[in-house]
Coordinates of C-alpha atoms in Angstrom, one line a residue:
Chain R
X211 CA 104.8 49.3 85.2
X212 CA 103.5 45.7 86.7
X213 CA 101.3 45.0 88.7
X214 CA 99.7 41.7 90.5
X215 CA 96.6 41.8 92.3
X216 CA 95.6 39.2 94.6
X217 CA 95.6 36.3 91.6
X218 CA 94.6 33.4 92.1
X219 CA 95.7 30.6 89.7
X220 CA 94.2 26.5 90.0
X221 CA 95.7 23.6 88.1
X222 CA 92.3 21.8 88.8
X223 CA 91.2 22.2 91.8
X224 CA 94.3 22.7 93.1
X225 CA 95.3 26.6 94.2
X226 CA 98.8 27.4 92.2
X227 CA 98.7 30.6 93.8
X228 CA 97.1 32.5 96.6
X229 CA 95.6 35.7 96.2
X230 CA 99.4 36.5 94.9
X231 CA 99.1 40.7 94.8
X232 CA 103.2 42.0 93.3
X233 CA 104.5 44.9 91.6
X234 CA 107.4 46.1 89.9
X235 CA 108.7 49.7 88.8
X236 CA 109.8 50.6 85.3
X237 CA 113.5 50.4 85.2
X238 CA 113.6 47.7 89.1
X239 CA 115.2 44.4 89.4
X240 CA 113.0 42.9 91.3
X241 CA 113.7 38.3 91.8
X242 CA 111.1 36.4 92.8
X243 CA 112.9 33.4 95.3
X244 CA 110.9 30.5 96.7
X245 CA 111.2 26.7 96.4
X246 CA 110.3 24.5 94.3
X247 CA 106.4 24.0 93.4
X248 CA 106.4 27.8 95.3
X249 CA 104.5 28.7 92.9
X250 CA 106.6 31.0 91.0
X251 CA 106.6 29.9 87.1
X252 CA 103.2 30.0 87.8
X253 CA 103.3 33.1 88.4
X254 CA 105.3 33.9 85.0
X255 CA 102.9 31.8 83.4
X256 CA 100.0 33.9 85.0
X257 CA 101.7 37.5 83.6
X258 CA 101.6 35.7 80.3
X259 CA 98.1 33.9 79.9
X260 CA 99.8 30.8 79.1
X261 CA 97.7 29.9 82.2
X262 CA 94.6 32.0 83.7
X263 CA 94.1 33.6 86.8
X264 CA 90.5 32.5 88.4
X265 CA 90.5 36.0 89.6
X266 CA 92.6 38.9 90.7
X267 CA 94.2 41.6 87.8
X268 CA 97.9 42.2 85.7
X269 CA 98.2 45.4 85.1
X270 CA 101.1 46.1 82.9
X271 CA 101.7 49.6 82.0
X272 CA 98.5 50.2 83.1
X273 CA 96.3 48.3 80.8
X274 CA 94.7 44.9 82.1
X275 CA 96.6 42.5 80.9
X276 CA 94.9 39.7 82.3
X277 CA 92.0 37.0 80.1
X278 CA 93.9 38.4 77.0
X279 CA 96.1 36.5 74.3
X280 CA 99.3 35.3 75.3
X281 CA 100.8 36.7 71.9
X282 CA 98.4 39.6 72.3
X283 CA 100.3 40.0 76.1
X284 CA 103.4 39.5 74.8
X285 CA 103.2 42.0 72.2
X286 CA 102.7 45.0 74.5
X287 CA 106.0 44.4 75.3
X288 CA 106.8 41.0 78.3
X289 CA 109.8 38.8 77.0
X290 CA 110.1 35.8 78.4
X291 CA 113.4 33.9 79.0
X292 CA 111.8 30.6 79.9
X293 CA 113.3 27.9 82.4
X294 CA 116.1 25.3 80.5
X295 CA 116.1 28.1 77.9
X296 CA 113.5 26.1 75.3
X297 CA 115.3 27.2 72.8
X298 CA 113.9 26.3 68.6
X299 CA 116.5 23.0 68.6
X300 CA 116.4 22.9 64.8
X301 CA 116.4 26.0 63.9
X302 CA 120.2 27.8 63.4
X303 CA 121.1 30.6 65.8
X304 CA 120.0 33.5 63.7
X305 CA 116.4 31.9 63.4
X306 CA 116.1 31.7 67.1
X307 CA 116.8 36.0 66.8
X308 CA 113.9 36.4 63.5
X309 CA 111.2 33.6 65.6
X310 CA 112.5 36.6 68.8
X311 CA 111.3 39.6 66.7
X312 CA 108.5 38.6 65.8
X313 CA 106.4 40.4 67.4
X314 CA 108.4 43.9 65.5
X315 CA 107.6 41.5 61.8
X316 CA 106.0 44.0 60.4
X317 CA 108.9 47.3 61.1
X318 CA 111.7 47.7 58.9
X319 CA 114.8 45.4 57.9
X320 CA 117.0 47.5 59.5
X321 CA 116.0 47.5 62.8
X322 CA 116.4 43.8 62.3
X323 CA 119.9 44.4 61.9
X324 CA 120.6 46.6 64.3
X325 CA 118.3 43.6 67.0
X326 CA 121.1 41.6 65.5
X327 CA 124.1 43.9 66.4
X328 CA 123.1 44.5 70.0
X329 CA 122.9 41.6 70.8
X330 CA 126.3 39.7 68.7
X331 CA 127.2 42.9 71.1
X332 CA 126.6 41.3 74.3
X333 CA 127.0 37.8 73.4
X334 CA 130.1 37.7 70.7
X335 CA 130.3 33.9 70.5
X336 CA 127.1 34.3 68.4
X337 CA 127.4 35.9 65.3
X338 CA 130.2 33.2 65.4
X339 CA 127.1 30.6 65.6
X340 CA 124.7 32.3 64.2
X341 CA 124.3 29.7 61.4
X342 CA 124.4 26.1 64.0
X343 CA 121.5 24.4 64.9
X344 CA 120.6 26.1 68.5
X345 CA 120.0 22.3 69.6
X346 CA 124.0 21.6 69.0
X347 CA 125.1 24.7 71.0
X348 CA 126.8 23.8 74.7
X349 CA 124.2 25.0 77.6
X350 CA 125.9 28.5 78.2
X351 CA 126.1 29.0 74.4
X352 CA 121.2 28.6 74.2
X353 CA 121.0 30.6 77.4
X354 CA 122.5 33.1 75.0
X355 CA 120.8 32.9 72.6
X356 CA 117.8 32.5 74.6
X357 CA 118.1 35.9 76.1
X358 CA 119.1 36.9 73.5
X359 CA 116.2 36.2 71.5
X360 CA 113.9 37.6 74.2
X361 CA 116.1 40.8 73.9
X362 CA 114.6 41.0 69.5
X363 CA 111.8 42.2 70.8
X364 CA 112.6 45.2 72.3
X365 CA 110.3 44.8 75.7
X366 CA 110.7 46.8 77.7
X367 CA 110.1 43.9 80.9
X368 CA 111.5 41.4 80.2
X369 CA 110.7 37.6 82.5
X370 CA 113.8 35.1 83.7
X371 CA 112.7 32.2 84.6
X372 CA 115.3 30.4 86.7
X373 CA 118.2 31.7 83.7
X374 CA 120.9 29.6 86.4
X375 CA 119.7 26.4 86.1
X376 CA 121.7 24.2 84.5
X377 CA 124.7 26.4 83.9
X378 CA 128.5 26.0 84.9
X379 CA 129.0 28.8 88.0
X380 CA 131.9 30.8 85.7
X381 CA 128.5 31.3 83.7
X382 CA 126.3 32.4 86.3
X383 CA 127.9 35.4 86.9
X384 CA 128.3 35.9 83.2
X385 CA 124.4 36.2 82.6
X386 CA 123.9 38.1 85.7
X387 CA 126.3 40.2 85.3
X388 CA 124.4 40.3 81.2
X389 CA 120.7 40.9 83.5
X390 CA 122.5 44.4 84.4
X391 CA 124.1 45.3 81.3
X392 CA 120.6 44.9 80.2
X393 CA 118.6 46.3 82.9
X394 CA 120.6 49.6 82.9
X395 CA 120.0 49.7 79.2
X396 CA 116.7 50.6 80.6
X397 CA 114.8 47.2 80.5
X398 CA 112.5 46.7 83.9
X399 CA 114.0 43.0 84.6
X400 CA 111.6 39.6 86.7
X401 CA 114.3 36.6 88.0
X402 CA 112.6 34.2 89.1
X403 CA 115.4 31.9 90.9
X404 CA 116.0 29.3 93.7
X405 CA 119.7 29.9 93.1
X406 CA 118.7 33.9 96.0
X407 CA 122.5 34.9 96.6
X408 CA 123.1 36.0 92.7
X409 CA 119.8 36.8 92.1
X410 CA 119.9 39.2 95.2
X411 CA 123.6 41.0 94.9
X412 CA 121.9 42.4 91.0
X413 CA 118.3 42.2 92.5
X414 CA 117.3 45.9 93.6
X415 CA 114.2 44.8 95.7
X416 CA 112.6 40.6 96.6
X417 CA 109.6 38.7 97.0
X418 CA 109.2 35.0 98.9
X419 CA 106.9 32.8 98.2
X420 CA 106.7 29.6 99.7
X421 CA 102.9 27.3 98.4
X422 CA 101.2 30.2 96.2
X423 CA 101.4 33.0 98.5
X424 CA 103.7 35.3 98.6
X425 CA 105.5 35.3 102.4
X426 CA 108.1 37.9 102.0
X427 CA 108.7 41.2 100.5
X428 CA 111.4 43.6 100.6
X429 CA 114.8 45.1 99.3
X430 CA 117.0 42.7 97.9
X431 CA 120.2 43.9 100.8
X432 CA 117.5 43.3 103.6
X433 CA 116.4 39.9 102.4
X434 CA 120.1 39.0 101.8
X435 CA 119.9 39.6 105.6
X436 CA 115.9 37.8 106.9
X437 CA 117.0 34.9 108.3
X438 CA 113.9 33.1 106.5
X439 CA 116.0 33.4 103.6
X440 CA 119.2 33.4 104.8
X441 CA 118.0 29.5 106.1
X442 CA 116.3 28.9 103.1
X443 CA 117.8 29.6 99.9
X444 CA 121.1 30.6 100.8
X445 CA 122.0 27.4 102.8
X446 CA 123.2 28.7 106.2
X447 CA 121.8 27.0 109.3
Chain J
X279 CA 114.7 -10.0 29.8
X280 CA 115.7 -8.6 27.0
X281 CA 112.0 -7.1 27.2
X282 CA 112.4 -6.3 30.6
X283 CA 115.2 -4.1 30.3
X284 CA 114.4 -2.2 27.6
X285 CA 110.8 -1.0 29.6
X286 CA 112.4 -0.4 32.5
X287 CA 112.9 3.2 31.6
X288 CA 110.1 3.6 30.4
X289 CA 108.4 2.6 34.4
X290 CA 111.2 4.1 36.1
X291 CA 110.4 7.1 35.0
X292 CA 106.5 6.6 35.5
X293 CA 107.2 5.3 39.1
X294 CA 108.8 8.6 39.8
X295 CA 106.1 11.0 38.5
X296 CA 103.9 9.0 40.8
X297 CA 106.1 9.0 43.6
X298 CA 105.7 13.2 42.9
X299 CA 102.3 12.8 43.7
X300 CA 102.2 10.3 46.3
X301 CA 104.6 13.3 47.8
X302 CA 102.4 16.2 47.0
X303 CA 99.2 14.2 49.5
X304 CA 101.5 13.2 51.9
X305 CA 102.8 17.3 52.7
X306 CA 99.2 17.7 53.8
X307 CA 99.6 14.6 56.0
X308 CA 102.7 15.3 57.6
X309 CA 102.9 18.9 57.2
X310 CA 99.1 18.3 59.9
X311 CA 101.3 16.1 61.7
X312 CA 104.0 18.3 62.4
X313 CA 101.8 21.0 63.9
X314 CA 98.7 19.0 65.8
X315 CA 100.8 15.2 66.2
X316 CA 97.7 14.2 64.3
X317 CA 96.5 12.0 61.2
X318 CA 94.2 14.5 59.4
X319 CA 92.3 11.6 58.0
X320 CA 90.2 12.4 55.6
X321 CA 92.9 14.5 53.6
X322 CA 92.2 11.4 51.4
X323 CA 89.3 13.1 50.7
X324 CA 90.3 16.3 49.9
X325 CA 92.1 15.3 47.3
X326 CA 89.4 13.7 46.0
X327 CA 87.9 17.2 46.4
X328 CA 90.2 18.1 44.3
X329 CA 89.9 16.0 41.4
X330 CA 86.1 16.9 40.6
X331 CA 87.2 20.1 40.7
X332 CA 89.8 20.2 38.3
X333 CA 87.3 17.6 36.0
X334 CA 84.5 19.7 36.6
X335 CA 86.3 23.1 35.5
X336 CA 87.3 20.4 32.2
X337 CA 83.6 19.7 31.2
X338 CA 82.9 22.7 31.0
X339 CA 86.2 24.7 29.2
X340 CA 85.2 21.9 26.6
X341 CA 81.1 23.1 26.6
X342 CA 81.7 26.2 26.6
X343 CA 83.7 26.5 22.9
X344 CA 85.2 30.0 23.6
X345 CA 88.6 29.0 24.2
X346 CA 91.1 27.1 22.6
X347 CA 92.2 23.8 24.1
X348 CA 96.1 24.4 25.4
X349 CA 97.0 23.1 28.2
X350 CA 99.3 26.5 28.6
X351 CA 95.7 28.0 29.8
X352 CA 93.5 24.9 31.3
X353 CA 96.0 23.4 33.3
X354 CA 95.8 26.4 35.6
X355 CA 92.8 27.0 35.2
X356 CA 92.1 23.6 36.9
X357 CA 94.5 23.2 39.3
X358 CA 93.2 27.4 41.0
X359 CA 90.2 26.3 41.9
X360 CA 91.1 23.1 42.9
X361 CA 93.5 24.1 45.5
X362 CA 91.3 27.4 47.2
X363 CA 88.2 25.4 47.1
X364 CA 90.7 22.2 48.8
X365 CA 92.3 24.5 50.6
X366 CA 88.9 26.1 52.2
X367 CA 87.9 22.8 52.8
X368 CA 90.6 21.7 54.5
X369 CA 90.0 25.3 57.0
X370 CA 86.8 24.1 57.5
X371 CA 87.8 20.7 58.6
X372 CA 90.3 22.2 61.1
X373 CA 87.7 25.0 62.5
X374 CA 84.9 22.5 62.6
X375 CA 85.9 19.2 63.5
X376 CA 89.7 19.3 64.6
X377 CA 90.0 22.6 66.5
X378 CA 86.7 22.1 69.2
X379 CA 87.9 19.1 70.4
X380 CA 91.4 20.5 70.9
X381 CA 90.2 23.0 73.1
X382 CA 88.0 20.8 74.8
X383 CA 91.0 18.8 75.9
X384 CA 90.8 16.3 73.9
X385 CA 93.9 13.4 73.7
X386 CA 94.4 11.4 70.9
X387 CA 91.8 9.6 70.3
X388 CA 89.1 11.8 69.7
X389 CA 90.5 14.1 67.1
X390 CA 91.3 11.1 65.3
X391 CA 87.5 9.5 65.2
X392 CA 86.3 13.3 63.6
X393 CA 89.0 12.9 61.2
X394 CA 87.5 9.1 60.2
X395 CA 83.3 10.8 60.7
X396 CA 84.8 14.2 57.7
X397 CA 86.5 11.4 55.7
X398 CA 84.1 9.7 55.4
X399 CA 80.9 13.0 55.3
X400 CA 83.0 14.1 52.8
X401 CA 82.7 10.9 50.0
X402 CA 79.2 11.3 50.7
X403 CA 78.7 14.9 50.3
X404 CA 80.3 14.2 47.1
X405 CA 78.3 11.1 46.5
X406 CA 74.6 12.6 47.2
X407 CA 75.5 15.6 44.8
X408 CA 77.7 13.8 42.0
X409 CA 76.3 11.0 41.8
X410 CA 77.9 7.4 42.5
X411 CA 79.3 6.8 38.8
X412 CA 83.4 7.4 37.9
X413 CA 83.2 10.2 35.9
X414 CA 85.6 10.3 33.3
X415 CA 88.6 13.1 32.6
X416 CA 89.1 13.9 28.6
X417 CA 92.4 14.6 28.8
X418 CA 92.9 14.0 25.3
X419 CA 91.8 17.5 24.3
X420 CA 94.4 19.5 26.7
X421 CA 97.3 16.5 25.6
X422 CA 96.2 14.8 23.2
X423 CA 97.6 11.7 22.7
X424 CA 100.5 11.7 20.2
X425 CA 102.3 14.7 22.5
X426 CA 105.0 11.8 23.3
X427 CA 108.2 11.8 22.1
X428 CA 112.2 9.9 23.0
X429 CA 114.3 11.2 25.3
X430 CA 117.6 8.7 25.8
X431 CA 115.4 6.1 24.3
X432 CA 112.5 6.3 26.9
X433 CA 109.3 7.1 25.3
X434 CA 107.4 10.1 27.3
X435 CA 103.6 11.4 27.2
X436 CA 103.9 15.7 27.1
X437 CA 102.2 14.9 30.1
X438 CA 103.9 12.4 32.4
X439 CA 106.7 15.9 32.2
X440 CA 104.1 18.4 33.0
X441 CA 102.8 16.4 36.0
X442 CA 106.2 15.7 37.1
X443 CA 107.0 19.2 36.8
X444 CA 104.4 20.9 38.5
X445 CA 104.3 18.9 42.0
X446 CA 107.8 18.8 42.1
X447 CA 107.4 23.1 41.6
X448 CA 105.7 22.9 44.4
X449 CA 107.2 21.0 46.8
X450 CA 110.1 23.1 45.8
X451 CA 108.0 25.7 46.8
X452 CA 106.6 25.0 49.4
X453 CA 110.2 24.1 50.8
X454 CA 110.9 27.6 50.0
X455 CA 107.9 29.1 51.8
X456 CA 108.4 26.9 55.0
X457 CA 112.5 27.2 55.5
X458 CA 112.4 31.4 54.5
X459 CA 109.7 33.3 55.3
X460 CA 108.7 34.7 58.2
X461 CA 105.2 32.7 57.5
X462 CA 107.4 28.7 58.1
X463 CA 109.5 29.7 60.5
X464 CA 106.5 30.0 62.7
X465 CA 104.7 26.7 61.6
X466 CA 107.9 25.0 62.8
X467 CA 108.3 26.9 65.7
X468 CA 104.2 25.9 66.3
X469 CA 105.8 21.9 65.3
X470 CA 108.3 22.5 67.7
X471 CA 107.2 24.3 70.4
X472 CA 103.9 25.6 70.7
X473 CA 104.3 27.0 74.1
X474 CA 106.9 29.4 73.3
X475 CA 105.7 30.0 69.9
X476 CA 103.3 30.9 72.0
X477 CA 105.2 33.5 73.7
X478 CA 107.4 34.2 71.0
X479 CA 103.3 36.3 69.7
X480 CA 102.7 33.3 66.9
X481 CA 99.4 33.0 67.3
X482 CA 99.6 29.7 67.5
X483 CA 95.4 28.4 65.8
X484 CA 96.0 30.9 62.6
X485 CA 99.4 28.9 62.2
X486 CA 97.1 25.3 62.5
X487 CA 95.1 27.1 60.3
X488 CA 97.2 28.0 57.8
X489 CA 98.6 24.9 57.7
X490 CA 96.0 23.0 57.5
X491 CA 95.1 25.6 53.7
X492 CA 98.4 24.5 52.7
X493 CA 98.5 21.4 53.1
X494 CA 95.0 20.5 51.5
X495 CA 95.8 23.3 48.5
X496 CA 98.5 20.9 47.9
X497 CA 96.1 17.7 47.4
X498 CA 93.8 19.3 46.2
X499 CA 96.1 20.3 43.0
X500 CA 97.2 16.1 43.3
X501 CA 94.0 15.8 42.6
X502 CA 93.7 17.7 39.5
X503 CA 97.0 15.9 38.5
X504 CA 96.1 12.4 38.8
X505 CA 92.6 12.5 37.7
X506 CA 94.2 14.1 34.3
X507 CA 96.3 10.9 34.3
X508 CA 93.9 8.0 35.2
X509 CA 91.1 9.9 33.4
X510 CA 88.6 8.7 35.8
X511 CA 87.5 9.5 39.0
X512 CA 84.9 8.8 42.2
X513 CA 83.9 10.0 45.1
X514 CA 85.8 6.5 46.6
X515 CA 89.6 6.7 45.8
X516 CA 90.9 9.4 47.8
X517 CA 90.8 6.0 50.3
X518 CA 93.8 4.6 49.0
X519 CA 95.4 6.9 47.5
X520 CA 95.2 9.2 51.0
X521 CA 96.4 5.6 52.4
X522 CA 99.8 5.0 50.0
X523 CA 100.2 8.8 50.4
X524 CA 99.9 8.2 54.6
X525 CA 102.4 5.3 53.6
X526 CA 104.6 7.7 52.1
X527 CA 104.4 10.1 55.3
X528 CA 105.4 7.8 57.2
X529 CA 107.9 6.4 56.1
X530 CA 109.7 9.6 55.1
X531 CA 109.9 10.6 58.8
X532 CA 106.0 11.5 60.1
X533 CA 106.1 15.4 60.0
X534 CA 109.3 15.8 58.5
X535 CA 108.5 17.7 55.0
X536 CA 111.5 16.6 53.1
X537 CA 110.3 12.9 54.6
X538 CA 107.5 13.1 52.8
X539 CA 108.9 14.3 49.5
X540 CA 111.3 12.1 49.7
X541 CA 109.3 9.1 51.2
X542 CA 106.2 9.7 48.4
X543 CA 109.7 9.3 45.8
X544 CA 110.1 5.4 46.8
X545 CA 107.4 4.7 47.6
X546 CA 106.1 5.6 43.9
X547 CA 109.2 3.6 42.3
X548 CA 109.4 0.8 44.5
X549 CA 105.7 0.0 42.9
X550 CA 107.0 1.0 39.3
X551 CA 109.4 -1.2 39.4
X552 CA 107.2 -4.2 41.9
X553 CA 104.7 -4.1 39.2
X554 CA 107.7 -4.3 36.4
X555 CA 110.0 -6.9 37.9
X556 CA 107.2 -9.4 40.1
X557 CA 104.0 -8.9 39.4
X558 CA 101.3 -5.8 39.5
X559 CA 99.1 -7.9 41.5
X560 CA 101.5 -8.0 44.2
X561 CA 102.9 -3.9 44.1
X562 CA 100.8 -2.8 46.9
X563 CA 102.0 -5.8 49.3
X564 CA 105.5 -4.9 48.8
X565 CA 105.2 -1.3 49.4
X566 CA 104.1 -1.7 52.5
X567 CA 107.2 -4.5 53.0
X568 CA 108.9 -2.3 52.1
X569 CA 107.2 0.2 54.9
X570 CA 107.1 -2.5 57.3
X571 CA 111.6 -3.2 56.7
X572 CA 112.2 1.0 57.7
X573 CA 110.4 0.6 60.2
X574 CA 111.5 -2.0 62.4
X575 CA 115.5 -0.7 61.2
X576 CA 114.5 3.5 61.6
X577 CA 110.8 3.4 63.6
X578 CA 111.2 6.9 63.0
X579 CA 111.6 6.6 59.5
X580 CA 113.8 6.8 56.9
X581 CA 114.3 11.0 57.7
X582 CA 112.5 11.2 60.9
X583 CA 113.6 11.3 64.7
X584 CA 113.7 9.8 67.9
X585 CA 110.4 11.2 69.1
X586 CA 109.3 11.5 71.9
X587 CA 106.7 9.9 73.8
X588 CA 104.2 12.5 73.5
X589 CA 104.3 13.4 69.9
X590 CA 104.5 9.2 69.0
X591 CA 101.4 8.8 66.6

């Protein structure tokens, strides 16, 4: 469904992604592991066209999308749950959902209502909070809004950048349960995480990025057993 | 003292009207600031061009002698082309004077200088095409001088009520647009987080351009209203009106739409009270003293928030 081939992305003269190739099949949950500044977020930004790769290609559903505007790329069915959530804090929860459905703004309102009902089903709390400003919610509630906002576009591919960041441990499990539920409902997911154990526990496959290079690619089960991953990301000696 | 009390209500009505017009112009500054974090110093000149457009229509309507000079007909006839033309000028400014700079990675200073250049360009264009001498609007043909009446002992002219009414309707309309429509929501999204707005599928530069159009159209409408009220316009009128409106926007909290309206009202009322109670010569000094006082205690303006560093002027 999504294929990156030999991507080189630069910030000025510094290479942030070096020859990155990866692939996500329809219906998969793929996780991208790596430490700080390993290129995880840059990979997402490259897919979304927020930064342009200097060389290489990004293909989505059989179509080249590198070189397109962000707006055009997301209209093809890619949504993002951004790092640190980045909600529109001065908008209400409901308005954030409406922004999430922006690419579908010309669809009949009934579809929008249906989608709102679906995310309220996933997160009943949001229904109570619908008229509250998103900036006033707790971290966990904000993450619910961020996920819901991304789902409102009815994406085929959902990109999640550090969904566990800054959340209480009990809520981390809940978020990953939801990710699994969303995946079972038919959405392909690419999740970027520092919290490798929880990410690998729900992923089918994973890639490990180091200094902008993919250094490992395997099934989630194999990565969980791999020595390098255990040492680097699972806190084991 | 009794004299003073008798003219005070009158002055207040005048102050509120003036304040609403300031607010209308201030909206253009604050909306553009909201999406681009720049001060469009050419906005005052867009306002001036609106005034000229209104004047040209009024002259044409009076000369044509084909229709009765009815305000219900003439005022919209002046406003619509003025708003449209001012809006198009705003679009042109964004496309030619600002966007190319931002796309090439300009920081704060470049667009600001470009705005000052655009302002001088617009002033000189009008001066060269229309002449440097002021133009006079025959407002009395549309609103006869005896169209005045008393409300609660205050003598007001129909013209003042029409100006306040139009300005009020426009502010209400803009507020509704920004708060309740998809376009307004996308404007707020771009103002709050441009990158995430793009990720939601918003055409960011399209929204910026629309914001320029709407803000400039409101400025053009204010130009017509001011022209009708003062009956004299010249190519330099945008400078002082722009400065006042910009002050109103900062007073209310730059980037905040309701703040611009509130700042305009406060400025208008302060000016009229200062003229009445102290001395008309001091009205500007007092307005700016109020601005300084507000900013000392609330640096972000009355309704403004504490802005992160990168959003500050």
